mmCIF file of C-alpha atoms and ligand atoms in Angstrom:
data_model
loop_
_atom_site.group_PDB
_atom_site.id
_atom_site.type_symbol
_atom_site.label_atom_id
_atom_site.label_comp_id
_atom_site.label_asym_id
_atom_site.label_seq_id
_atom_site.Cartn_x
_atom_site.Cartn_y
_atom_site.Cartn_z
ATOM 1 C CA UNK A 1 -13.109 6.166 -23.168
ATOM 2 C CA UNK A 2 -11.729 3.806 -20.579
ATOM 3 C CA UNK A 3 -12.978 0.234 -20.554
ATOM 4 C CA UNK A 4 -15.664 -0.887 -18.146
ATOM 5 C CA UNK A 5 -13.772 -3.331 -16.010
ATOM 6 C CA UNK A 6 -16.058 -3.208 -12.949
ATOM 7 C CA UNK A 7 -19.218 -5.240 -13.563
ATOM 8 C CA UNK A 8 -22.474 -3.328 -13.951
ATOM 9 C CA UNK A 9 -23.971 -5.350 -11.113
ATOM 10 C CA UNK A 10 -21.246 -4.248 -8.689
ATOM 11 C CA UNK A 11 -21.450 -0.619 -9.806
ATOM 12 C CA UNK A 12 -25.195 -0.593 -9.117
ATOM 13 C CA UNK A 13 -24.716 -2.350 -5.770
ATOM 14 C CA UNK A 14 -22.029 0.121 -4.696
ATOM 15 C CA UNK A 15 -24.094 3.098 -5.767
ATOM 16 C CA UNK A 16 -27.324 1.945 -4.087
ATOM 17 C CA UNK A 17 -25.456 1.093 -0.901
ATOM 18 C CA UNK A 18 -23.697 4.457 -0.711
ATOM 19 C CA UNK A 19 -26.950 6.308 -1.408
ATOM 20 C CA UNK A 20 -28.887 4.388 1.227
ATOM 21 C CA UNK A 21 -26.553 4.843 4.205
ATOM 22 C CA UNK A 22 -25.717 7.698 6.559
ATOM 23 C CA UNK A 23 -22.585 6.888 8.512
ATOM 24 C CA UNK A 24 -19.677 5.765 6.353
ATOM 25 C CA UNK A 25 -16.231 4.852 7.652
ATOM 26 C CA UNK A 26 -13.326 4.377 5.269
ATOM 27 C CA UNK A 27 -10.507 2.090 6.418
ATOM 28 C CA UNK A 28 -7.258 0.888 4.885
ATOM 29 C CA UNK A 29 -4.229 -1.186 5.841
ATOM 30 C CA UNK A 30 -1.702 -0.849 8.644
ATOM 31 C CA UNK A 31 1.380 1.179 7.696
ATOM 32 C CA UNK A 32 -0.496 3.402 5.247
ATOM 33 C CA UNK A 33 1.258 3.942 1.913
ATOM 34 C CA UNK A 34 0.542 6.319 -0.957
ATOM 35 C CA UNK A 35 -2.171 4.158 -2.454
ATOM 36 C CA UNK A 36 -3.995 3.459 0.786
ATOM 37 C CA UNK A 37 -3.897 7.161 1.682
ATOM 38 C CA UNK A 38 -4.727 8.227 -1.875
ATOM 39 C CA UNK A 39 -7.653 5.863 -2.380
ATOM 40 C CA UNK A 40 -9.079 6.512 1.099
ATOM 41 C CA UNK A 41 -8.893 10.292 0.803
ATOM 42 C CA UNK A 42 -10.192 10.242 -2.788
ATOM 43 C CA UNK A 43 -13.193 8.278 -1.560
ATOM 44 C CA UNK A 44 -13.537 10.694 1.374
ATOM 45 C CA UNK A 45 -13.581 13.752 -0.943
ATOM 46 C CA UNK A 46 -16.064 12.050 -3.232
ATOM 47 C CA UNK A 47 -18.451 11.173 -0.407
ATOM 48 C CA UNK A 48 -18.113 14.667 1.088
ATOM 49 C CA UNK A 49 -19.032 16.133 -2.289
ATOM 50 C CA UNK A 50 -22.057 13.821 -2.335
ATOM 51 C CA UNK A 51 -23.239 15.349 0.932
ATOM 52 C CA UNK A 52 -22.167 12.500 3.233
ATOM 53 C CA UNK A 53 -20.002 12.891 6.339
ATOM 54 C CA UNK A 54 -17.481 10.086 5.967
ATOM 55 C CA UNK A 55 -14.590 9.457 8.342
ATOM 56 C CA UNK A 56 -11.245 7.876 7.417
ATOM 57 C CA UNK A 57 -9.699 5.673 10.110
ATOM 58 C CA UNK A 58 -6.202 4.238 9.556
ATOM 59 C CA UNK A 59 -4.925 1.405 11.774
ATOM 60 C CA UNK A 60 -1.572 3.164 12.334
ATOM 61 C CA UNK A 61 0.036 6.565 11.617
ATOM 62 C CA UNK A 62 1.005 7.587 8.091
ATOM 63 C CA UNK A 63 4.435 8.989 7.123
ATOM 64 C CA UNK A 64 4.941 12.765 7.171
ATOM 65 C CA UNK A 65 5.406 12.879 3.408
ATOM 66 C CA UNK A 66 1.716 12.108 2.938
ATOM 67 C CA UNK A 67 0.567 14.847 5.321
ATOM 68 C CA UNK A 68 0.198 17.295 2.397
ATOM 69 C CA UNK A 69 -2.631 15.235 0.935
ATOM 70 C CA UNK A 70 -5.858 17.237 1.032
ATOM 71 C CA UNK A 71 -7.966 15.875 3.885
ATOM 72 C CA UNK A 72 -5.060 14.055 5.613
ATOM 73 C CA UNK A 73 -5.535 16.297 8.639
ATOM 74 C CA UNK A 74 -8.957 14.722 9.176
ATOM 75 C CA UNK A 75 -7.712 11.128 9.181
ATOM 76 C CA UNK A 76 -8.151 9.385 12.524
ATOM 77 C CA UNK A 77 -5.449 7.003 13.691
ATOM 78 C CA UNK A 78 -6.896 3.975 15.454
ATOM 79 C CA UNK A 79 -3.991 3.515 17.878
ATOM 80 C CA UNK A 80 -4.221 7.154 18.983
ATOM 81 C CA UNK A 81 -7.839 6.907 20.167
ATOM 82 C CA UNK A 82 -8.916 3.292 20.232
ATOM 83 C CA UNK A 83 -12.104 3.942 22.184
ATOM 84 C CA UNK A 84 -13.529 6.590 19.879
ATOM 85 C CA UNK A 85 -12.448 4.770 16.705
ATOM 86 C CA UNK A 86 -14.033 1.522 17.915
ATOM 87 C CA UNK A 87 -17.262 3.338 18.753
ATOM 88 C CA UNK A 88 -17.392 4.999 15.327
ATOM 89 C CA UNK A 89 -16.822 1.655 13.613
ATOM 90 C CA UNK A 90 -19.546 0.120 15.758
ATOM 91 C CA UNK A 91 -22.005 2.905 14.880
ATOM 92 C CA UNK A 92 -21.249 2.879 11.148
ATOM 93 C CA UNK A 93 -23.786 1.847 8.513
ATOM 94 C CA UNK A 94 -21.113 1.127 5.926
ATOM 95 C CA UNK A 95 -17.382 0.413 6.144
ATOM 96 C CA UNK A 96 -15.466 0.880 2.905
ATOM 97 C CA UNK A 97 -12.243 -1.146 3.082
ATOM 98 C CA UNK A 98 -9.638 -0.005 0.582
ATOM 99 C CA UNK A 99 -6.365 -1.443 -0.691
ATOM 100 C CA UNK A 100 -6.219 -4.731 1.214
ATOM 101 C CA UNK A 101 -7.721 -8.178 0.778
ATOM 102 C CA UNK A 102 -7.467 -9.769 4.195
ATOM 103 C CA UNK A 103 -8.557 -8.399 7.598
ATOM 104 C CA UNK A 104 -5.106 -9.364 8.891
ATOM 105 C CA UNK A 105 -3.807 -6.224 7.165
ATOM 106 C CA UNK A 106 -5.899 -4.140 9.559
ATOM 107 C CA UNK A 107 -3.419 -4.961 12.332
ATOM 108 C CA UNK A 108 -4.803 -4.158 15.774
ATOM 109 C CA UNK A 109 -7.943 -2.637 14.233
ATOM 110 C CA UNK A 110 -9.057 -5.975 12.792
ATOM 111 C CA UNK A 111 -11.514 -6.984 15.507
ATOM 112 C CA UNK A 112 -13.105 -3.528 15.703
ATOM 113 C CA UNK A 113 -13.850 -3.674 11.962
ATOM 114 C CA UNK A 114 -14.964 -7.299 11.856
ATOM 115 C CA UNK A 115 -17.169 -6.928 14.962
ATOM 116 C CA UNK A 116 -18.985 -3.915 13.545
ATOM 117 C CA UNK A 117 -22.509 -4.663 12.304
ATOM 118 C CA UNK A 118 -21.939 -2.248 9.394
ATOM 119 C CA UNK A 119 -22.251 -3.421 5.814
ATOM 120 C CA UNK A 120 -18.779 -3.811 4.279
ATOM 121 C CA UNK A 121 -17.504 -2.908 0.847
ATOM 122 C CA UNK A 122 -14.000 -3.967 -0.195
ATOM 123 C CA UNK A 123 -12.293 -2.203 -3.102
ATOM 124 C CA UNK A 124 -8.862 -3.645 -3.793
ATOM 125 C CA UNK A 125 -6.269 -4.758 -6.326
ATOM 126 C CA UNK A 126 -4.396 -7.518 -4.504
ATOM 127 C CA UNK A 127 -4.430 -11.117 -5.699
ATOM 128 C CA UNK A 128 -6.820 -13.513 -3.961
ATOM 129 C CA UNK A 129 -9.770 -11.350 -2.927
ATOM 130 C CA UNK A 130 -10.889 -11.912 0.659
ATOM 131 C CA UNK A 131 -14.436 -12.762 1.650
ATOM 132 C CA UNK A 132 -14.958 -10.503 4.669
ATOM 133 C CA UNK A 133 -17.038 -7.915 2.786
ATOM 134 C CA UNK A 134 -20.600 -7.925 1.441
ATOM 135 C CA UNK A 135 -19.597 -6.133 -1.738
ATOM 136 C CA UNK A 136 -16.215 -7.044 -3.218
ATOM 137 C CA UNK A 137 -14.723 -5.022 -6.048
ATOM 138 C CA UNK A 138 -11.427 -6.795 -6.660
ATOM 139 C CA UNK A 139 -9.237 -6.140 -9.699
ATOM 140 C CA UNK A 140 -5.665 -7.423 -9.337
ATOM 141 C CA UNK A 141 -4.962 -6.424 -12.941
ATOM 142 C CA UNK A 142 -5.310 -2.752 -11.994
ATOM 143 C CA UNK A 143 -2.128 -1.094 -10.720
ATOM 144 C CA UNK A 144 -3.598 0.819 -7.787
ATOM 145 C CA UNK A 145 -6.705 0.990 -5.639
ATOM 146 C CA UNK A 146 -6.743 4.734 -6.312
ATOM 147 C CA UNK A 147 -7.234 4.009 -10.018
ATOM 148 C CA UNK A 148 -10.072 1.633 -9.098
ATOM 149 C CA UNK A 149 -11.729 4.351 -7.027
ATOM 150 C CA UNK A 150 -11.514 6.706 -10.008
ATOM 151 C CA UNK A 151 -13.042 4.048 -12.242
ATOM 152 C CA UNK A 152 -15.841 3.303 -9.779
ATOM 153 C CA UNK A 153 -16.754 6.966 -9.329
ATOM 154 C CA UNK A 154 -16.882 7.409 -13.114
ATOM 155 C CA UNK A 155 -19.005 4.302 -13.548
ATOM 156 C CA UNK A 156 -21.427 5.639 -10.943
ATOM 157 C CA UNK A 157 -21.835 8.597 -13.296
ATOM 158 C CA UNK A 158 -20.015 11.003 -11.021
ATOM 159 C CA UNK A 159 -16.879 12.054 -12.880
ATOM 160 C CA UNK A 160 -18.094 15.633 -12.489
ATOM 161 C CA UNK A 161 -18.143 15.206 -8.709
ATOM 162 C CA UNK A 162 -14.365 14.626 -8.564
ATOM 163 C CA UNK A 163 -12.790 17.868 -7.386
ATOM 164 C CA UNK A 164 -9.160 18.933 -7.504
ATOM 165 C CA UNK A 165 -8.481 17.664 -3.969
ATOM 166 C CA UNK A 166 -9.834 14.222 -4.828
ATOM 167 C CA UNK A 167 -7.959 14.195 -8.127
ATOM 168 C CA UNK A 168 -4.679 14.942 -6.339
ATOM 169 C CA UNK A 169 -5.248 12.012 -3.997
ATOM 170 C CA UNK A 170 -6.041 9.674 -6.897
ATOM 171 C CA UNK A 171 -2.927 10.785 -8.758
ATOM 172 C CA UNK A 172 -0.711 10.353 -5.683
ATOM 173 C CA UNK A 173 -2.003 6.811 -5.166
ATOM 174 C CA UNK A 174 -1.521 5.855 -8.812
ATOM 175 C CA UNK A 175 1.982 7.310 -8.805
ATOM 176 C CA UNK A 176 2.941 5.638 -5.576
ATOM 177 C CA UNK A 177 1.906 2.056 -6.422
ATOM 178 C CA UNK A 178 3.753 2.172 -9.747
ATOM 179 C CA UNK A 179 6.966 3.740 -8.407
ATOM 180 C CA UNK A 180 6.269 6.931 -10.343
ATOM 181 C CA UNK A 181 5.002 4.924 -13.348
ATOM 182 C CA UNK A 182 8.152 2.820 -13.622
ATOM 183 C CA UNK A 183 6.580 -0.610 -12.986
ATOM 184 C CA UNK A 184 3.130 -2.162 -13.322
ATOM 185 C CA UNK A 185 2.285 0.790 -15.486
ATOM 186 C CA UNK A 186 2.020 -0.330 -19.111
ATOM 187 C CA UNK A 187 -1.771 -0.184 -19.251
ATOM 188 C CA UNK A 188 -2.411 2.707 -21.615
ATOM 189 C CA UNK A 189 -5.630 3.595 -19.792
ATOM 190 C CA UNK A 190 -3.525 4.768 -16.840
ATOM 191 C CA UNK A 191 -2.445 7.685 -19.015
ATOM 192 C CA UNK A 192 -5.970 8.450 -20.176
ATOM 193 C CA UNK A 193 -6.939 8.720 -16.519
ATOM 194 C CA UNK A 194 -3.902 10.889 -15.743
ATOM 195 C CA UNK A 195 -4.883 13.143 -18.597
ATOM 196 C CA UNK A 196 -8.323 13.580 -17.019
ATOM 197 C CA UNK A 197 -6.725 14.330 -13.651
ATOM 198 C CA UNK A 198 -4.448 16.935 -15.247
ATOM 199 C CA UNK A 199 -7.495 18.574 -16.801
ATOM 200 C CA UNK A 200 -8.921 18.888 -13.283
ATOM 201 C CA UNK A 201 -5.824 20.914 -12.361
ATOM 202 C CA UNK A 202 -3.518 18.302 -10.826
ATOM 203 C CA UNK A 203 0.127 19.437 -10.776
ATOM 204 C CA UNK A 204 1.791 16.053 -11.172
ATOM 205 C CA UNK A 205 5.329 17.410 -10.895
ATOM 206 C CA UNK A 206 4.504 19.108 -7.595
ATOM 207 C CA UNK A 207 2.986 15.893 -6.247
ATOM 208 C CA UNK A 208 6.133 13.980 -7.169
ATOM 209 C CA UNK A 209 8.233 16.536 -5.282
ATOM 210 C CA UNK A 210 5.950 16.469 -2.241
ATOM 211 C CA UNK A 211 6.145 12.682 -1.967
ATOM 212 C CA UNK A 212 9.725 11.952 -3.029
ATOM 213 C CA UNK A 213 11.715 15.111 -2.347
ATOM 214 C CA UNK A 214 10.705 16.116 1.175
ATOM 215 C CA UNK A 215 12.565 13.505 3.188
ATOM 216 C CA UNK A 216 14.652 14.255 6.257
ATOM 217 C CA UNK A 217 18.450 14.350 6.395
ATOM 218 C CA UNK A 218 18.325 11.351 8.742
ATOM 219 C CA UNK A 219 16.524 9.275 6.164
ATOM 220 C CA UNK A 220 19.164 9.948 3.541
ATOM 221 C CA UNK A 221 21.994 9.159 5.935
ATOM 222 C CA UNK A 222 20.223 5.966 7.011
ATOM 223 C CA UNK A 223 19.868 4.991 3.366
ATOM 224 C CA UNK A 224 23.580 5.586 2.813
ATOM 225 C CA UNK A 225 24.378 3.485 5.873
ATOM 226 C CA UNK A 226 22.113 0.650 4.709
ATOM 227 C CA UNK A 227 23.622 0.542 1.240
ATOM 228 C CA UNK A 228 27.224 0.864 2.385
ATOM 229 C CA UNK A 229 27.210 -1.238 5.524
ATOM 230 C CA UNK A 230 24.104 -3.394 5.569
ATOM 231 C CA UNK A 231 23.385 -4.613 2.056
ATOM 232 C CA UNK A 232 24.322 -8.244 1.588
ATOM 233 C CA UNK A 233 24.414 -9.665 -1.920
ATOM 234 C CA UNK A 234 23.802 -13.263 -2.917
ATOM 235 C CA UNK A 235 25.175 -13.274 -6.483
ATOM 236 C CA UNK A 236 24.357 -16.929 -7.145
ATOM 237 C CA UNK A 237 20.732 -16.172 -6.352
ATOM 238 C CA UNK A 238 20.621 -12.681 -7.869
ATOM 239 C CA UNK A 239 19.320 -11.507 -4.510
ATOM 240 C CA UNK A 240 20.051 -8.794 -1.959
ATOM 241 C CA UNK A 241 19.164 -8.411 1.714
ATOM 242 C CA UNK A 242 19.199 -5.343 3.957
ATOM 243 C CA UNK A 243 18.530 -5.681 7.683
ATOM 244 C CA UNK A 244 17.812 -2.880 10.121
ATOM 245 C CA UNK A 245 17.954 -3.379 13.880
ATOM 246 C CA UNK A 246 15.995 -1.310 16.388
ATOM 247 C CA UNK A 247 19.304 0.126 17.665
ATOM 248 C CA UNK A 248 20.329 1.283 14.209
ATOM 249 C CA UNK A 249 16.939 2.873 13.651
ATOM 250 C CA UNK A 250 17.249 4.736 16.932
ATOM 251 C CA UNK A 251 20.742 5.903 15.988
ATOM 252 C CA UNK A 252 19.243 7.635 12.929
ATOM 253 C CA UNK A 253 16.191 8.944 14.819
ATOM 254 C CA UNK A 254 13.959 6.748 12.669
ATOM 255 C CA UNK A 255 10.489 8.074 11.815
ATOM 256 C CA UNK A 256 7.673 6.102 10.181
ATOM 257 C CA UNK A 257 8.332 5.867 6.460
ATOM 258 C CA UNK A 258 12.044 6.665 6.697
ATOM 259 C CA UNK A 259 12.889 3.312 5.095
ATOM 260 C CA UNK A 260 10.234 3.585 2.375
ATOM 261 C CA UNK A 261 11.772 2.677 -0.958
ATOM 262 C CA UNK A 262 15.045 1.299 0.496
ATOM 263 C CA UNK A 263 14.094 -2.216 -0.545
ATOM 264 C CA UNK A 264 13.870 -1.135 -4.185
ATOM 265 C CA UNK A 265 17.375 0.279 -4.393
ATOM 266 C CA UNK A 266 19.330 -3.022 -4.680
ATOM 267 C CA UNK A 267 17.196 -3.877 -7.730
ATOM 268 C CA UNK A 268 19.082 -1.151 -9.574
ATOM 269 C CA UNK A 269 22.137 -3.452 -9.523
ATOM 270 C CA UNK A 270 22.170 -5.182 -12.922
ATOM 271 C CA UNK A 271 22.203 -8.757 -11.626
ATOM 272 C CA UNK A 272 19.786 -8.371 -8.719
ATOM 273 C CA UNK A 273 16.183 -9.453 -9.363
ATOM 274 C CA UNK A 274 15.091 -10.102 -5.771
ATOM 275 C CA UNK A 275 15.553 -7.687 -2.887
ATOM 276 C CA UNK A 276 14.463 -8.060 0.719
ATOM 277 C CA UNK A 277 14.496 -5.647 3.635
ATOM 278 C CA UNK A 278 13.988 -6.774 7.230
ATOM 279 C CA UNK A 279 13.200 -4.254 9.942
ATOM 280 C CA UNK A 280 13.135 -5.007 13.647
ATOM 281 C CA UNK A 281 9.841 -3.932 15.244
ATOM 282 C CA UNK A 282 8.933 -4.226 18.946
ATOM 283 C CA UNK A 283 6.966 -7.459 18.496
ATOM 284 C CA UNK A 284 8.131 -8.840 15.153
ATOM 285 C CA UNK A 285 10.376 -8.538 12.135
ATOM 286 C CA UNK A 286 8.668 -6.712 9.255
ATOM 287 C CA UNK A 287 9.779 -8.079 5.908
ATOM 288 C CA UNK A 288 9.485 -6.229 2.584
ATOM 289 C CA UNK A 289 10.143 -8.063 -0.644
ATOM 290 C CA UNK A 290 10.575 -6.713 -4.174
ATOM 291 C CA UNK A 291 11.421 -8.407 -7.447
ATOM 292 C CA UNK A 292 11.859 -7.779 -11.119
ATOM 293 C CA UNK A 293 10.338 -9.750 -13.986
ATOM 294 C CA UNK A 294 8.771 -13.095 -13.186
ATOM 295 C CA UNK A 295 10.516 -13.783 -9.875
ATOM 296 C CA UNK A 296 7.572 -14.225 -7.460
ATOM 297 C CA UNK A 297 8.174 -12.028 -4.432
ATOM 298 C CA UNK A 298 4.609 -12.816 -3.325
ATOM 299 C CA UNK A 299 5.238 -16.574 -3.346
ATOM 300 C CA UNK A 300 8.379 -16.140 -1.271
ATOM 301 C CA UNK A 301 6.471 -13.829 1.112
ATOM 302 C CA UNK A 302 3.634 -16.327 1.490
ATOM 303 C CA UNK A 303 5.817 -19.455 1.748
ATOM 304 C CA UNK A 304 8.435 -18.069 4.101
ATOM 305 C CA UNK A 305 7.068 -15.023 5.919
ATOM 306 C CA UNK A 306 3.328 -15.637 6.267
ATOM 307 C CA UNK A 307 2.617 -12.707 3.968
ATOM 308 C CA UNK A 308 1.665 -11.973 0.401
ATOM 309 C CA UNK A 309 1.103 -9.123 -2.001
ATOM 310 C CA UNK A 310 1.828 -8.515 -5.652
ATOM 311 C CA UNK A 311 4.223 -10.515 -7.841
ATOM 312 C CA UNK A 312 6.889 -7.801 -7.656
ATOM 313 C CA UNK A 313 6.035 -6.103 -4.332
ATOM 314 C CA UNK A 314 5.120 -8.088 -1.252
ATOM 315 C CA UNK A 315 5.415 -8.096 2.484
ATOM 316 C CA UNK A 316 5.335 -10.446 5.402
ATOM 317 C CA UNK A 317 6.406 -10.846 8.996
ATOM 318 C CA UNK A 318 8.516 -13.077 11.195
ATOM 319 C CA UNK A 319 8.019 -13.729 14.882
ATOM 320 C CA UNK A 320 11.494 -14.311 16.284
ATOM 321 C CA UNK A 321 14.919 -12.702 16.217
ATOM 322 C CA UNK A 322 16.378 -10.843 13.260
ATOM 323 C CA UNK A 323 19.185 -13.423 13.132
ATOM 324 C CA UNK A 324 16.648 -16.243 12.792
ATOM 325 C CA UNK A 325 14.757 -14.353 10.098
ATOM 326 C CA UNK A 326 17.997 -13.960 8.128
ATOM 327 C CA UNK A 327 18.799 -17.642 8.649
ATOM 328 C CA UNK A 328 15.392 -18.651 7.339
ATOM 329 C CA UNK A 329 15.772 -16.352 4.331
ATOM 330 C CA UNK A 330 19.179 -17.820 3.480
ATOM 331 C CA UNK A 331 17.933 -21.384 3.929
ATOM 332 C CA UNK A 332 14.967 -20.900 1.626
ATOM 333 C CA UNK A 333 16.594 -18.752 -1.055
ATOM 334 C CA UNK A 334 18.147 -21.701 -2.979
ATOM 335 C CA UNK A 335 14.696 -23.270 -3.427
ATOM 336 C CA UNK A 336 13.727 -20.354 -5.660
ATOM 337 C CA UNK A 337 16.620 -20.804 -8.062
ATOM 338 C CA UNK A 338 14.258 -22.297 -10.653
ATOM 339 C CA UNK A 339 12.429 -19.009 -10.930
ATOM 340 C CA UNK A 340 15.742 -17.325 -11.759
ATOM 341 C CA UNK A 341 16.620 -19.813 -14.464
ATOM 342 C CA UNK A 342 13.235 -19.322 -16.119
ATOM 343 C CA UNK A 343 13.987 -15.629 -16.090
ATOM 344 C CA UNK A 344 17.014 -16.422 -18.298
HETATM 345 P P1 5GP B 1 5.557 -3.077 1.897
HETATM 346 O O1 5GP B 1 6.810 -3.864 1.671
HETATM 347 O O2 5GP B 1 5.573 -1.773 1.192
HETATM 348 O O3 5GP B 1 5.157 -3.020 3.331
HETATM 349 O O4 5GP B 1 4.396 -3.893 1.207
HETATM 350 C C1 5GP B 1 4.362 -4.141 -0.158
HETATM 351 C C2 5GP B 1 3.091 -4.881 -0.492
HETATM 352 O O5 5GP B 1 3.135 -6.147 0.116
HETATM 353 C C3 5GP B 1 1.831 -4.228 0.033
HETATM 354 O O6 5GP B 1 1.240 -3.416 -0.933
HETATM 355 C C4 5GP B 1 0.950 -5.395 0.320
HETATM 356 O O7 5GP B 1 0.349 -5.819 -0.865
HETATM 357 C C5 5GP B 1 1.886 -6.501 0.681
HETATM 358 N N1 5GP B 1 2.109 -6.728 2.110
HETATM 359 C C6 5GP B 1 2.914 -6.026 2.943
HETATM 360 N N2 5GP B 1 2.927 -6.568 4.167
HETATM 361 C C7 5GP B 1 2.132 -7.655 4.119
HETATM 362 C C8 5GP B 1 1.739 -8.634 5.075
HETATM 363 O O8 5GP B 1 2.157 -8.647 6.242
HETATM 364 N N3 5GP B 1 0.866 -9.593 4.652
HETATM 365 C C9 5GP B 1 0.400 -9.628 3.365
HETATM 366 N N4 5GP B 1 -0.452 -10.592 3.020
HETATM 367 N N5 5GP B 1 0.750 -8.715 2.448
HETATM 368 C C10 5GP B 1 1.605 -7.754 2.804
HETATM 369 MN MN1 MN B 2 -2.222 -0.541 -3.435
#
């Protein structure tokens, strides 16, 4: 038995709402990752099996290595057909928002979601739940939104409705937000859930290969370049920084997701507990932050780069040049020395 972490009141509310509506749209955050794809598609499979006709709309394209996920071919990308996506959001009875806590994470799709008269349900595991939804199922102590979706479906009495396709999506999301169960993954119930997913026929080894071993040659060469030429270490701060310019990305024929995981690599250096990657985008610098132990990547993201996230995995953005973003990072880094000393 897994513990009942979602309150009975919220389970009943979610169930009654889903039963009473026709048109359901599932949305997640910009730059879809394994958990946003996994939780959205798991919810999609569940609702399909319940006889609904849900639609998943992502604010921006997902990386190729998630294209294998069952149902991914049906995902609509907001930026590829803004008019139709906006209309569908406007006509929806219910919008289920997964894996984010603030509408800002919807990127350019934010207004279309917020302006829709649809009822909104937010299922998420980030700190500081937002208030944009009517029903908020927020559990920051849970490692992935995909796990929360599994728990919610079970609590609604529908474990039997989860099919293999849905189970694969749930597993992929759980795997992805824990780095293949290497961080944030000490809750023993994770493994009870995995055991249930395996019983449904999930091939966890195949899913690992599909997500982590299907990259392009360019990605690997770009990674080599970043580590050899672009990684700067700050030994006195136990930190590392990698920057990627638009020119460099073009040189390696950069595709969405090609830099996924790069930011984690410097953490494998013994002394490094804080790693940051900055990537030049057309209108801003995207900043990814990762840490080990108690060093608060989310505090740094919020204080310095108008972002947030989890203690050990956060993101933010900077409006200005890459040089200025680096300057700001280097200026602020010393302020966080106290967090290192506490770490011992
Ligand atoms: P990534 O570095 O993979 O883009 O993001 C890691 C985590 O940081 C995400 O799961 C999300 O929680 C958070 N995150 C990423 N970008 C942003 C951002 O711009 N704003 C906020 N508030 N959180 C972000
Ligand atoms: Mn997540």
